Amino acid sequence: MSFVVLRPVTPADSEFCFQLHKAAMGDYVAAVWGWDDADQRAWHERGFDPDRWQIITVEGADAGILIVEYGANEVYLARIELHPDHQGRGIGSQLIRSLIDTAGRRGQSLALDVLAVNTRALAFYRRHGFREVVRHGEDDRKFECASLTSRPTSDDRWITRSTDVRARQVLRGRSPDGMS
């Protein structure tokens, strides 16, 4: 098992985070919206937040990014991206198990959204006990996102909260506050 550590992001990590996003998510973004480097870089610069992001390090090397939001009702995995060179080695599983445990200790579920075209990620989350709550997206069905939770709730209407809107905005390259 790899030695995984989280460290704070610094402003100097911005380019690493952009290149990581391109390597880890570029094909999925391209499949849904097409990859435009300038648009994606602008989206990254608007959303890059060293106060919220963490770098995933493996054996001392930067390998990914993690963004987790701790809310009153749930723990929301806003983003997890591992460089392809580090995928399939159990690193994501370690992190997900840890987040599920953290959410459980808080009496909450771990929730997330994933692009429906990312079938590998969907299968990964299902293997870790997540269940799909709802799919949402655009009318043309090109963009479709699956919302998943780590444990059943008595009322799945929670998905209509702001995360549903935020996921669509962020994944389309807009900031959650509506500013493009």
Short mmCIF file of N, CA and C in Angstrom, two decimals:
data_model
loop_
_atom_site.label_atom_id
_atom_site.label_comp_id
_atom_site.label_asym_id
_atom_site.label_seq_id
_atom_site.Cartn_x
_atom_site.Cartn_y
_atom_site.Cartn_z
N MET A 1 0.84 -1.18 0.00
CA MET A 1 0.00 0.00 0.00
C MET A 1 0.89 1.24 0.00
N SER A 2 0.54 2.23 -0.78
CA SER A 2 1.32 3.46 -0.91
C SER A 2 1.13 4.35 0.31
N PHE A 3 2.17 5.10 0.64
CA PHE A 3 2.13 6.06 1.73
C PHE A 3 1.55 7.36 1.19
N VAL A 4 0.31 7.68 1.60
CA VAL A 4 -0.42 8.83 1.08
C VAL A 4 -0.51 9.90 2.16
N VAL A 5 -0.18 11.14 1.79
CA VAL A 5 -0.26 12.28 2.70
C VAL A 5 -0.94 13.42 1.97
N LEU A 6 -1.73 14.19 2.71
CA LEU A 6 -2.32 15.41 2.15
C LEU A 6 -1.52 16.60 2.65
N ARG A 7 -1.28 17.54 1.75
CA ARG A 7 -0.60 18.76 2.16
C ARG A 7 -1.39 19.95 1.63
N PRO A 8 -1.24 21.11 2.27
CA PRO A 8 -1.94 22.30 1.78
C PRO A 8 -1.44 22.71 0.40
N VAL A 9 -2.33 23.28 -0.37
CA VAL A 9 -1.96 23.84 -1.67
C VAL A 9 -1.39 25.24 -1.44
N THR A 10 -0.40 25.60 -2.22
CA THR A 10 0.14 26.96 -2.20
C THR A 10 -0.11 27.59 -3.57
N PRO A 11 -0.02 28.90 -3.68
CA PRO A 11 -0.18 29.53 -4.99
C PRO A 11 0.78 28.96 -6.04
N ALA A 12 1.95 28.50 -5.62
CA ALA A 12 2.92 27.93 -6.55
C ALA A 12 2.45 26.61 -7.16
N ASP A 13 1.40 26.00 -6.59
CA ASP A 13 0.87 24.73 -7.09
C ASP A 13 -0.15 24.90 -8.21
N SER A 14 -0.48 26.12 -8.58
CA SER A 14 -1.54 26.35 -9.55
C SER A 14 -1.29 25.63 -10.87
N GLU A 15 -0.11 25.74 -11.43
CA GLU A 15 0.17 25.10 -12.72
C GLU A 15 0.12 23.58 -12.60
N PHE A 16 0.65 23.04 -11.51
CA PHE A 16 0.55 21.60 -11.30
C PHE A 16 -0.92 21.17 -11.29
N CYS A 17 -1.75 21.90 -10.58
CA CYS A 17 -3.17 21.55 -10.49
C CYS A 17 -3.86 21.62 -11.85
N PHE A 18 -3.52 22.62 -12.64
CA PHE A 18 -4.11 22.72 -13.98
C PHE A 18 -3.68 21.54 -14.85
N GLN A 19 -2.39 21.25 -14.87
CA GLN A 19 -1.89 20.14 -15.69
C GLN A 19 -2.43 18.80 -15.21
N LEU A 20 -2.60 18.66 -13.91
CA LEU A 20 -3.19 17.45 -13.36
C LEU A 20 -4.63 17.29 -13.85
N HIS A 21 -5.40 18.38 -13.78
CA HIS A 21 -6.79 18.33 -14.24
C HIS A 21 -6.85 17.92 -15.72
N LYS A 22 -5.96 18.48 -16.50
CA LYS A 22 -5.91 18.14 -17.92
C LYS A 22 -5.60 16.66 -18.12
N ALA A 23 -4.64 16.14 -17.38
CA ALA A 23 -4.25 14.73 -17.52
C ALA A 23 -5.33 13.79 -16.99
N ALA A 24 -5.94 14.14 -15.86
CA ALA A 24 -6.91 13.24 -15.22
C ALA A 24 -8.31 13.35 -15.81
N MET A 25 -8.71 14.55 -16.20
CA MET A 25 -10.10 14.77 -16.60
C MET A 25 -10.26 15.27 -18.04
N GLY A 26 -9.17 15.53 -18.71
CA GLY A 26 -9.23 16.11 -20.06
C GLY A 26 -10.10 15.33 -21.03
N ASP A 27 -9.97 14.02 -21.05
CA ASP A 27 -10.77 13.21 -21.99
C ASP A 27 -12.26 13.31 -21.69
N TYR A 28 -12.62 13.37 -20.40
CA TYR A 28 -14.03 13.44 -20.02
C TYR A 28 -14.61 14.82 -20.34
N VAL A 29 -13.84 15.86 -20.05
CA VAL A 29 -14.27 17.22 -20.39
C VAL A 29 -14.43 17.34 -21.90
N ALA A 30 -13.47 16.80 -22.65
CA ALA A 30 -13.53 16.85 -24.11
C ALA A 30 -14.75 16.11 -24.64
N ALA A 31 -15.10 14.99 -24.04
CA ALA A 31 -16.25 14.20 -24.50
C ALA A 31 -17.56 14.94 -24.29
N VAL A 32 -17.63 15.76 -23.26
CA VAL A 32 -18.88 16.46 -22.96
C VAL A 32 -18.94 17.83 -23.62
N TRP A 33 -17.90 18.64 -23.45
CA TRP A 33 -17.94 20.02 -23.93
C TRP A 33 -16.88 20.33 -24.98
N GLY A 34 -15.92 19.45 -25.15
CA GLY A 34 -14.76 19.78 -25.96
C GLY A 34 -13.74 20.49 -25.07
N TRP A 35 -12.48 20.17 -25.25
CA TRP A 35 -11.44 20.79 -24.43
C TRP A 35 -10.91 22.01 -25.15
N ASP A 36 -11.05 23.15 -24.54
CA ASP A 36 -10.46 24.38 -25.03
C ASP A 36 -9.49 24.83 -23.95
N ASP A 37 -8.20 24.81 -24.26
CA ASP A 37 -7.18 25.08 -23.26
C ASP A 37 -7.36 26.44 -22.60
N ALA A 38 -7.66 27.47 -23.39
CA ALA A 38 -7.82 28.81 -22.83
C ALA A 38 -9.02 28.88 -21.89
N ASP A 39 -10.14 28.28 -22.30
CA ASP A 39 -11.34 28.27 -21.44
C ASP A 39 -11.08 27.49 -20.16
N GLN A 40 -10.43 26.34 -20.28
CA GLN A 40 -10.16 25.52 -19.10
C GLN A 40 -9.18 26.22 -18.16
N ARG A 41 -8.20 26.91 -18.73
CA ARG A 41 -7.25 27.64 -17.88
C ARG A 41 -7.95 28.78 -17.16
N ALA A 42 -8.84 29.48 -17.85
CA ALA A 42 -9.60 30.57 -17.21
C ALA A 42 -10.49 30.01 -16.09
N TRP A 43 -11.14 28.87 -16.37
CA TRP A 43 -11.97 28.22 -15.35
C TRP A 43 -11.12 27.85 -14.13
N HIS A 44 -9.94 27.30 -14.39
CA HIS A 44 -9.04 26.92 -13.30
C HIS A 44 -8.64 28.15 -12.49
N GLU A 45 -8.26 29.22 -13.15
CA GLU A 45 -7.80 30.42 -12.44
C GLU A 45 -8.91 31.02 -11.59
N ARG A 46 -10.16 30.96 -12.07
CA ARG A 46 -11.29 31.47 -11.28
C ARG A 46 -11.55 30.61 -10.05
N GLY A 47 -11.37 29.30 -10.19
CA GLY A 47 -11.73 28.40 -9.10
C GLY A 47 -10.60 28.00 -8.17
N PHE A 48 -9.35 28.26 -8.58
CA PHE A 48 -8.20 27.84 -7.78
C PHE A 48 -8.24 28.52 -6.42
N ASP A 49 -8.28 27.73 -5.36
CA ASP A 49 -8.43 28.26 -4.02
C ASP A 49 -7.51 27.51 -3.05
N PRO A 50 -6.31 28.03 -2.84
CA PRO A 50 -5.36 27.34 -1.96
C PRO A 50 -5.89 27.13 -0.54
N ASP A 51 -6.87 27.91 -0.12
CA ASP A 51 -7.41 27.74 1.23
C ASP A 51 -8.30 26.51 1.35
N ARG A 52 -8.81 26.00 0.23
CA ARG A 52 -9.73 24.86 0.26
C ARG A 52 -9.14 23.59 -0.34
N TRP A 53 -8.17 23.72 -1.21
CA TRP A 53 -7.62 22.57 -1.94
C TRP A 53 -6.49 21.94 -1.15
N GLN A 54 -6.30 20.63 -1.38
CA GLN A 54 -5.17 19.91 -0.82
C GLN A 54 -4.49 19.12 -1.94
N ILE A 55 -3.19 18.97 -1.80
CA ILE A 55 -2.42 18.15 -2.72
C ILE A 55 -2.30 16.75 -2.12
N ILE A 56 -2.57 15.75 -2.93
CA ILE A 56 -2.38 14.36 -2.54
C ILE A 56 -0.94 14.00 -2.91
N THR A 57 -0.15 13.60 -1.92
CA THR A 57 1.22 13.18 -2.21
C THR A 57 1.33 11.67 -1.96
N VAL A 58 2.11 11.02 -2.79
CA VAL A 58 2.34 9.58 -2.68
C VAL A 58 3.84 9.36 -2.65
N GLU A 59 4.31 8.79 -1.56
CA GLU A 59 5.74 8.55 -1.40
C GLU A 59 6.53 9.83 -1.63
N GLY A 60 5.96 10.97 -1.20
CA GLY A 60 6.63 12.26 -1.30
C GLY A 60 6.44 13.00 -2.60
N ALA A 61 5.80 12.39 -3.59
CA ALA A 61 5.58 13.03 -4.90
C ALA A 61 4.14 13.51 -5.02
N ASP A 62 3.95 14.69 -5.58
CA ASP A 62 2.60 15.21 -5.81
C ASP A 62 1.89 14.31 -6.83
N ALA A 63 0.69 13.87 -6.48
CA ALA A 63 -0.02 12.90 -7.32
C ALA A 63 -1.46 13.29 -7.63
N GLY A 64 -2.02 14.25 -6.90
CA GLY A 64 -3.42 14.58 -7.13
C GLY A 64 -3.88 15.75 -6.30
N ILE A 65 -5.19 16.04 -6.42
CA ILE A 65 -5.80 17.10 -5.63
C ILE A 65 -7.08 16.58 -4.99
N LEU A 66 -7.42 17.20 -3.88
CA LEU A 66 -8.61 16.82 -3.12
C LEU A 66 -9.27 18.09 -2.60
N ILE A 67 -10.59 18.16 -2.78
CA ILE A 67 -11.38 19.26 -2.22
C ILE A 67 -12.57 18.63 -1.52
N VAL A 68 -12.68 18.87 -0.22
CA VAL A 68 -13.77 18.31 0.58
C VAL A 68 -14.44 19.46 1.32
N GLU A 69 -15.77 19.44 1.30
CA GLU A 69 -16.56 20.45 2.02
C GLU A 69 -17.30 19.76 3.15
N TYR A 70 -17.13 20.27 4.36
CA TYR A 70 -17.78 19.70 5.54
C TYR A 70 -18.98 20.56 5.88
N GLY A 71 -20.16 20.05 5.57
CA GLY A 71 -21.40 20.78 5.81
C GLY A 71 -22.11 20.31 7.06
N ALA A 72 -23.22 20.95 7.34
CA ALA A 72 -24.01 20.61 8.52
C ALA A 72 -24.69 19.26 8.37
N ASN A 73 -25.00 18.85 7.12
CA ASN A 73 -25.76 17.63 6.89
C ASN A 73 -25.00 16.53 6.17
N GLU A 74 -23.86 16.87 5.58
CA GLU A 74 -23.11 15.87 4.82
C GLU A 74 -21.68 16.32 4.63
N VAL A 75 -20.85 15.38 4.26
CA VAL A 75 -19.50 15.68 3.79
C VAL A 75 -19.58 15.56 2.28
N TYR A 76 -19.19 16.62 1.57
CA TYR A 76 -19.30 16.64 0.11
C TYR A 76 -17.91 16.57 -0.50
N LEU A 77 -17.66 15.55 -1.29
CA LEU A 77 -16.41 15.41 -2.02
C LEU A 77 -16.54 16.24 -3.29
N ALA A 78 -16.05 17.46 -3.23
CA ALA A 78 -16.20 18.38 -4.36
C ALA A 78 -15.30 17.99 -5.52
N ARG A 79 -14.13 17.42 -5.21
CA ARG A 79 -13.21 17.07 -6.29
C ARG A 79 -12.12 16.14 -5.77
N ILE A 80 -11.87 15.11 -6.52
CA ILE A 80 -10.71 14.26 -6.29
C ILE A 80 -10.17 13.90 -7.67
N GLU A 81 -8.91 14.20 -7.89
CA GLU A 81 -8.27 13.89 -9.17
C GLU A 81 -6.89 13.32 -8.88
N LEU A 82 -6.61 12.18 -9.46
CA LEU A 82 -5.29 11.57 -9.37
C LEU A 82 -4.68 11.53 -10.76
N HIS A 83 -3.41 11.83 -10.85
CA HIS A 83 -2.72 11.73 -12.13
C HIS A 83 -2.84 10.28 -12.62
N PRO A 84 -3.03 10.06 -13.92
CA PRO A 84 -3.15 8.69 -14.44
C PRO A 84 -2.01 7.76 -14.02
N ASP A 85 -0.81 8.29 -13.83
CA ASP A 85 0.31 7.45 -13.39
C ASP A 85 0.09 6.86 -12.00
N HIS A 86 -0.81 7.47 -11.23
CA HIS A 86 -1.06 7.02 -9.86
C HIS A 86 -2.41 6.34 -9.69
N GLN A 87 -3.17 6.23 -10.75
CA GLN A 87 -4.48 5.58 -10.67
C GLN A 87 -4.31 4.06 -10.66
N GLY A 88 -5.28 3.38 -10.06
CA GLY A 88 -5.27 1.92 -10.04
C GLY A 88 -4.28 1.32 -9.06
N ARG A 89 -3.81 2.13 -8.11
CA ARG A 89 -2.82 1.65 -7.13
C ARG A 89 -3.36 1.65 -5.71
N GLY A 90 -4.66 1.88 -5.54
CA GLY A 90 -5.26 1.86 -4.22
C GLY A 90 -5.26 3.20 -3.50
N ILE A 91 -4.72 4.22 -4.12
CA ILE A 91 -4.63 5.54 -3.49
C ILE A 91 -6.02 6.14 -3.31
N GLY A 92 -6.81 6.13 -4.37
CA GLY A 92 -8.17 6.65 -4.28
C GLY A 92 -8.99 5.88 -3.26
N SER A 93 -8.81 4.57 -3.22
CA SER A 93 -9.54 3.74 -2.24
C SER A 93 -9.19 4.14 -0.81
N GLN A 94 -7.90 4.38 -0.55
CA GLN A 94 -7.49 4.82 0.79
C GLN A 94 -8.20 6.11 1.16
N LEU A 95 -8.20 7.05 0.24
CA LEU A 95 -8.80 8.36 0.51
C LEU A 95 -10.31 8.25 0.70
N ILE A 96 -10.97 7.50 -0.16
CA ILE A 96 -12.43 7.35 -0.06
C ILE A 96 -12.81 6.66 1.25
N ARG A 97 -12.11 5.60 1.61
CA ARG A 97 -12.41 4.93 2.88
C ARG A 97 -12.24 5.89 4.06
N SER A 98 -11.20 6.68 4.02
CA SER A 98 -10.97 7.65 5.09
C SER A 98 -12.09 8.69 5.15
N LEU A 99 -12.52 9.17 4.00
CA LEU A 99 -13.61 10.16 3.97
C LEU A 99 -14.93 9.55 4.42
N ILE A 100 -15.20 8.32 4.03
CA ILE A 100 -16.43 7.64 4.49
C ILE A 100 -16.39 7.48 6.01
N ASP A 101 -15.23 7.11 6.55
CA ASP A 101 -15.08 6.98 8.00
C ASP A 101 -15.30 8.33 8.70
N THR A 102 -14.71 9.38 8.15
CA THR A 102 -14.87 10.72 8.72
C THR A 102 -16.34 11.12 8.72
N ALA A 103 -17.00 10.93 7.59
CA ALA A 103 -18.43 11.27 7.50
C ALA A 103 -19.23 10.44 8.50
N GLY A 104 -18.93 9.16 8.61
CA GLY A 104 -19.63 8.29 9.55
C GLY A 104 -19.48 8.74 10.99
N ARG A 105 -18.27 9.16 11.37
CA ARG A 105 -18.04 9.66 12.73
C ARG A 105 -18.85 10.93 13.00
N ARG A 106 -19.13 11.68 11.94
CA ARG A 106 -19.95 12.89 12.07
C ARG A 106 -21.44 12.57 11.98
N GLY A 107 -21.78 11.30 11.75
CA GLY A 107 -23.18 10.92 11.58
C GLY A 107 -23.74 11.36 10.25
N GLN A 108 -22.87 11.48 9.25
CA GLN A 108 -23.26 11.98 7.94
C GLN A 108 -22.87 10.99 6.85
N SER A 109 -23.37 11.25 5.66
CA SER A 109 -22.95 10.48 4.50
C SER A 109 -21.92 11.30 3.73
N LEU A 110 -21.18 10.62 2.88
CA LEU A 110 -20.26 11.27 1.96
C LEU A 110 -20.99 11.35 0.63
N ALA A 111 -21.14 12.55 0.10
CA ALA A 111 -21.85 12.76 -1.16
C ALA A 111 -20.88 13.29 -2.21
N LEU A 112 -21.18 13.03 -3.47
CA LEU A 112 -20.35 13.51 -4.57
C LEU A 112 -21.14 13.50 -5.86
N ASP A 113 -20.61 14.17 -6.84
CA ASP A 113 -21.15 14.16 -8.19
C ASP A 113 -20.05 13.70 -9.12
N VAL A 114 -20.42 12.98 -10.17
CA VAL A 114 -19.44 12.50 -11.14
C VAL A 114 -20.04 12.58 -12.53
N LEU A 115 -19.23 12.96 -13.51
CA LEU A 115 -19.71 12.97 -14.89
C LEU A 115 -20.11 11.56 -15.29
N ALA A 116 -21.28 11.43 -15.87
CA ALA A 116 -21.79 10.11 -16.25
C ALA A 116 -20.90 9.43 -17.30
N VAL A 117 -20.17 10.21 -18.10
CA VAL A 117 -19.28 9.61 -19.10
C VAL A 117 -18.06 8.96 -18.45
N ASN A 118 -17.82 9.27 -17.20
CA ASN A 118 -16.67 8.71 -16.48
C ASN A 118 -17.10 7.39 -15.83
N THR A 119 -17.30 6.40 -16.66
CA THR A 119 -17.80 5.10 -16.19
C THR A 119 -16.82 4.42 -15.25
N ARG A 120 -15.54 4.68 -15.42
CA ARG A 120 -14.55 4.09 -14.50
C ARG A 120 -14.75 4.63 -13.08
N ALA A 121 -14.98 5.93 -12.96
CA ALA A 121 -15.22 6.52 -11.64
C ALA A 121 -16.53 6.02 -11.04
N LEU A 122 -17.57 5.92 -11.87
CA LEU A 122 -18.84 5.40 -11.37
C LEU A 122 -18.67 3.99 -10.81
N ALA A 123 -17.97 3.15 -11.53
CA ALA A 123 -17.73 1.78 -11.05
C ALA A 123 -16.91 1.79 -9.76
N PHE A 124 -15.92 2.65 -9.68
CA PHE A 124 -15.09 2.78 -8.48
C PHE A 124 -15.94 3.13 -7.26
N TYR A 125 -16.79 4.14 -7.40
CA TYR A 125 -17.62 4.56 -6.27
C TYR A 125 -18.62 3.48 -5.88
N ARG A 126 -19.19 2.80 -6.86
CA ARG A 126 -20.12 1.71 -6.55
C ARG A 126 -19.42 0.58 -5.79
N ARG A 127 -18.18 0.28 -6.17
CA ARG A 127 -17.41 -0.74 -5.45
C ARG A 127 -17.19 -0.36 -3.99
N HIS A 128 -17.19 0.93 -3.73
CA HIS A 128 -16.98 1.42 -2.37
C HIS A 128 -18.30 1.67 -1.64
N GLY A 129 -19.39 1.14 -2.17
CA GLY A 129 -20.66 1.19 -1.47
C GLY A 129 -21.54 2.39 -1.75
N PHE A 130 -21.14 3.24 -2.68
CA PHE A 130 -21.98 4.39 -3.01
C PHE A 130 -23.17 3.93 -3.84
N ARG A 131 -24.25 4.65 -3.70
CA ARG A 131 -25.39 4.37 -4.55
C ARG A 131 -25.80 5.67 -5.23
N GLU A 132 -26.27 5.51 -6.44
CA GLU A 132 -26.69 6.66 -7.23
C GLU A 132 -28.05 7.13 -6.72
N VAL A 133 -28.15 8.42 -6.49
CA VAL A 133 -29.39 9.00 -5.99
C VAL A 133 -30.19 9.61 -7.13
N VAL A 134 -29.52 10.30 -8.03
CA VAL A 134 -30.21 10.97 -9.13
C VAL A 134 -29.20 11.27 -10.23
N ARG A 135 -29.70 11.41 -11.44
CA ARG A 135 -28.90 11.93 -12.55
C ARG A 135 -29.52 13.24 -12.97
N HIS A 136 -28.68 14.18 -13.27
CA HIS A 136 -29.16 15.48 -13.70
C HIS A 136 -28.23 16.00 -14.78
N GLY A 137 -28.74 16.89 -15.59
CA GLY A 137 -27.92 17.42 -16.66
C GLY A 137 -28.69 18.33 -17.58
N GLU A 138 -28.18 18.48 -18.76
CA GLU A 138 -28.77 19.35 -19.76
C GLU A 138 -29.82 18.60 -20.56
N ASP A 139 -30.71 19.34 -21.18
CA ASP A 139 -31.77 18.73 -21.98
C ASP A 139 -31.23 17.92 -23.15
N ASP A 140 -30.09 18.33 -23.70
CA ASP A 140 -29.54 17.59 -24.84
C ASP A 140 -28.88 16.28 -24.42
N ARG A 141 -28.82 16.03 -23.11
CA ARG A 141 -28.29 14.80 -22.52
C ARG A 141 -26.79 14.61 -22.79
N LYS A 142 -26.15 15.58 -23.42
CA LYS A 142 -24.70 15.46 -23.61
C LYS A 142 -24.00 15.57 -22.25
N PHE A 143 -24.44 16.51 -21.44
CA PHE A 143 -23.93 16.63 -20.08
C PHE A 143 -24.88 15.90 -19.15
N GLU A 144 -24.36 14.95 -18.45
CA GLU A 144 -25.15 14.24 -17.45
C GLU A 144 -24.23 13.93 -16.28
N CYS A 145 -24.72 14.22 -15.11
CA CYS A 145 -23.95 14.02 -13.90
C CYS A 145 -24.72 13.11 -12.97
N ALA A 146 -24.04 12.18 -12.34
CA ALA A 146 -24.67 11.29 -11.36
C ALA A 146 -24.29 11.77 -9.96
N SER A 147 -25.29 11.90 -9.10
CA SER A 147 -25.05 12.23 -7.70
C SER A 147 -25.13 10.96 -6.89
N LEU A 148 -24.12 10.73 -6.07
CA LEU A 148 -24.04 9.49 -5.30
C LEU A 148 -23.89 9.80 -3.81
N THR A 149 -24.28 8.86 -2.99
CA THR A 149 -24.12 8.99 -1.55
C THR A 149 -23.55 7.69 -0.99
N SER A 150 -22.82 7.82 0.10
CA SER A 150 -22.16 6.66 0.69
C SER A 150 -23.09 5.82 1.54
N ARG A 151 -24.24 6.35 1.89
CA ARG A 151 -25.18 5.55 2.66
C ARG A 151 -26.59 6.04 2.37
N PRO A 152 -27.55 5.16 2.45
CA PRO A 152 -28.93 5.54 2.17
C PRO A 152 -29.42 6.57 3.18
N THR A 153 -30.27 7.44 2.71
CA THR A 153 -30.92 8.39 3.61
C THR A 153 -32.41 8.11 3.57
N SER A 154 -33.10 8.59 4.57
CA SER A 154 -34.54 8.36 4.60
C SER A 154 -35.26 9.23 3.59
N ASP A 155 -34.60 10.29 3.16
CA ASP A 155 -35.23 11.22 2.23
C ASP A 155 -34.19 11.68 1.22
N ASP A 156 -34.27 11.18 0.00
CA ASP A 156 -33.27 11.51 -1.00
C ASP A 156 -33.50 12.87 -1.66
N ARG A 157 -34.45 13.63 -1.18
CA ARG A 157 -34.68 14.95 -1.77
C ARG A 157 -33.53 15.91 -1.49
N TRP A 158 -32.59 15.53 -0.63
CA TRP A 158 -31.45 16.38 -0.32
C TRP A 158 -30.70 16.80 -1.57
N ILE A 159 -30.81 16.02 -2.62
CA ILE A 159 -30.02 16.28 -3.82
C ILE A 159 -30.45 17.56 -4.53
N THR A 160 -31.60 18.09 -4.19
CA THR A 160 -32.05 19.32 -4.83
C THR A 160 -31.40 20.55 -4.20
N ARG A 161 -30.57 20.36 -3.19
CA ARG A 161 -29.90 21.48 -2.57
C ARG A 161 -28.94 22.14 -3.56
N SER A 162 -28.20 23.08 -3.10
CA SER A 162 -27.35 23.87 -3.98
C SER A 162 -26.28 23.06 -4.69
N THR A 163 -25.90 21.91 -4.17
CA THR A 163 -24.86 21.10 -4.82
C THR A 163 -25.28 20.73 -6.23
N ASP A 164 -26.56 20.44 -6.44
CA ASP A 164 -27.05 20.08 -7.77
C ASP A 164 -26.75 21.20 -8.76
N VAL A 165 -27.09 22.42 -8.38
CA VAL A 165 -26.83 23.57 -9.24
C VAL A 165 -25.34 23.82 -9.34
N ARG A 166 -24.65 23.75 -8.20
CA ARG A 166 -23.20 24.00 -8.19
C ARG A 166 -22.47 23.02 -9.09
N ALA A 167 -22.85 21.75 -9.04
CA ALA A 167 -22.17 20.74 -9.86
C ALA A 167 -22.32 21.07 -11.33
N ARG A 168 -23.52 21.44 -11.74
CA ARG A 168 -23.72 21.77 -13.15
C ARG A 168 -22.91 22.99 -13.54
N GLN A 169 -22.86 23.99 -12.67
CA GLN A 169 -22.13 25.21 -13.00
C GLN A 169 -20.63 24.95 -13.06
N VAL A 170 -20.10 24.28 -12.05
CA VAL A 170 -18.66 24.04 -11.99
C VAL A 170 -18.22 23.16 -13.14
N LEU A 171 -18.95 22.09 -13.40
CA LEU A 171 -18.54 21.18 -14.46
C LEU A 171 -18.67 21.82 -15.84
N ARG A 172 -19.51 22.82 -15.97
CA ARG A 172 -19.63 23.51 -17.26
C ARG A 172 -18.62 24.65 -17.37
N GLY A 173 -17.80 24.83 -16.36
CA GLY A 173 -16.78 25.87 -16.43
C GLY A 173 -17.23 27.20 -15.88
N ARG A 174 -18.27 27.20 -15.07
CA ARG A 174 -18.73 28.42 -14.44
C ARG A 174 -18.46 28.32 -12.95
N SER A 175 -18.25 29.45 -12.33
CA SER A 175 -18.05 29.42 -10.89
C SER A 175 -19.39 29.23 -10.20
N PRO A 176 -19.41 28.67 -8.99
CA PRO A 176 -20.66 28.42 -8.29
C PRO A 176 -21.47 29.68 -8.02
N ASP A 177 -20.83 30.85 -7.98
CA ASP A 177 -21.59 32.06 -7.71
C ASP A 177 -22.22 32.66 -8.97
N GLY A 178 -22.11 31.94 -10.09
CA GLY A 178 -22.75 32.38 -11.33
C GLY A 178 -21.89 33.26 -12.19
N MET A 179 -20.72 33.63 -11.72
CA MET A 179 -19.82 34.47 -12.50
C MET A 179 -19.06 33.58 -13.47
N SER A 180 -19.04 33.93 -14.72
CA SER A 180 -18.31 33.12 -15.71
C SER A 180 -16.89 33.58 -15.85
#
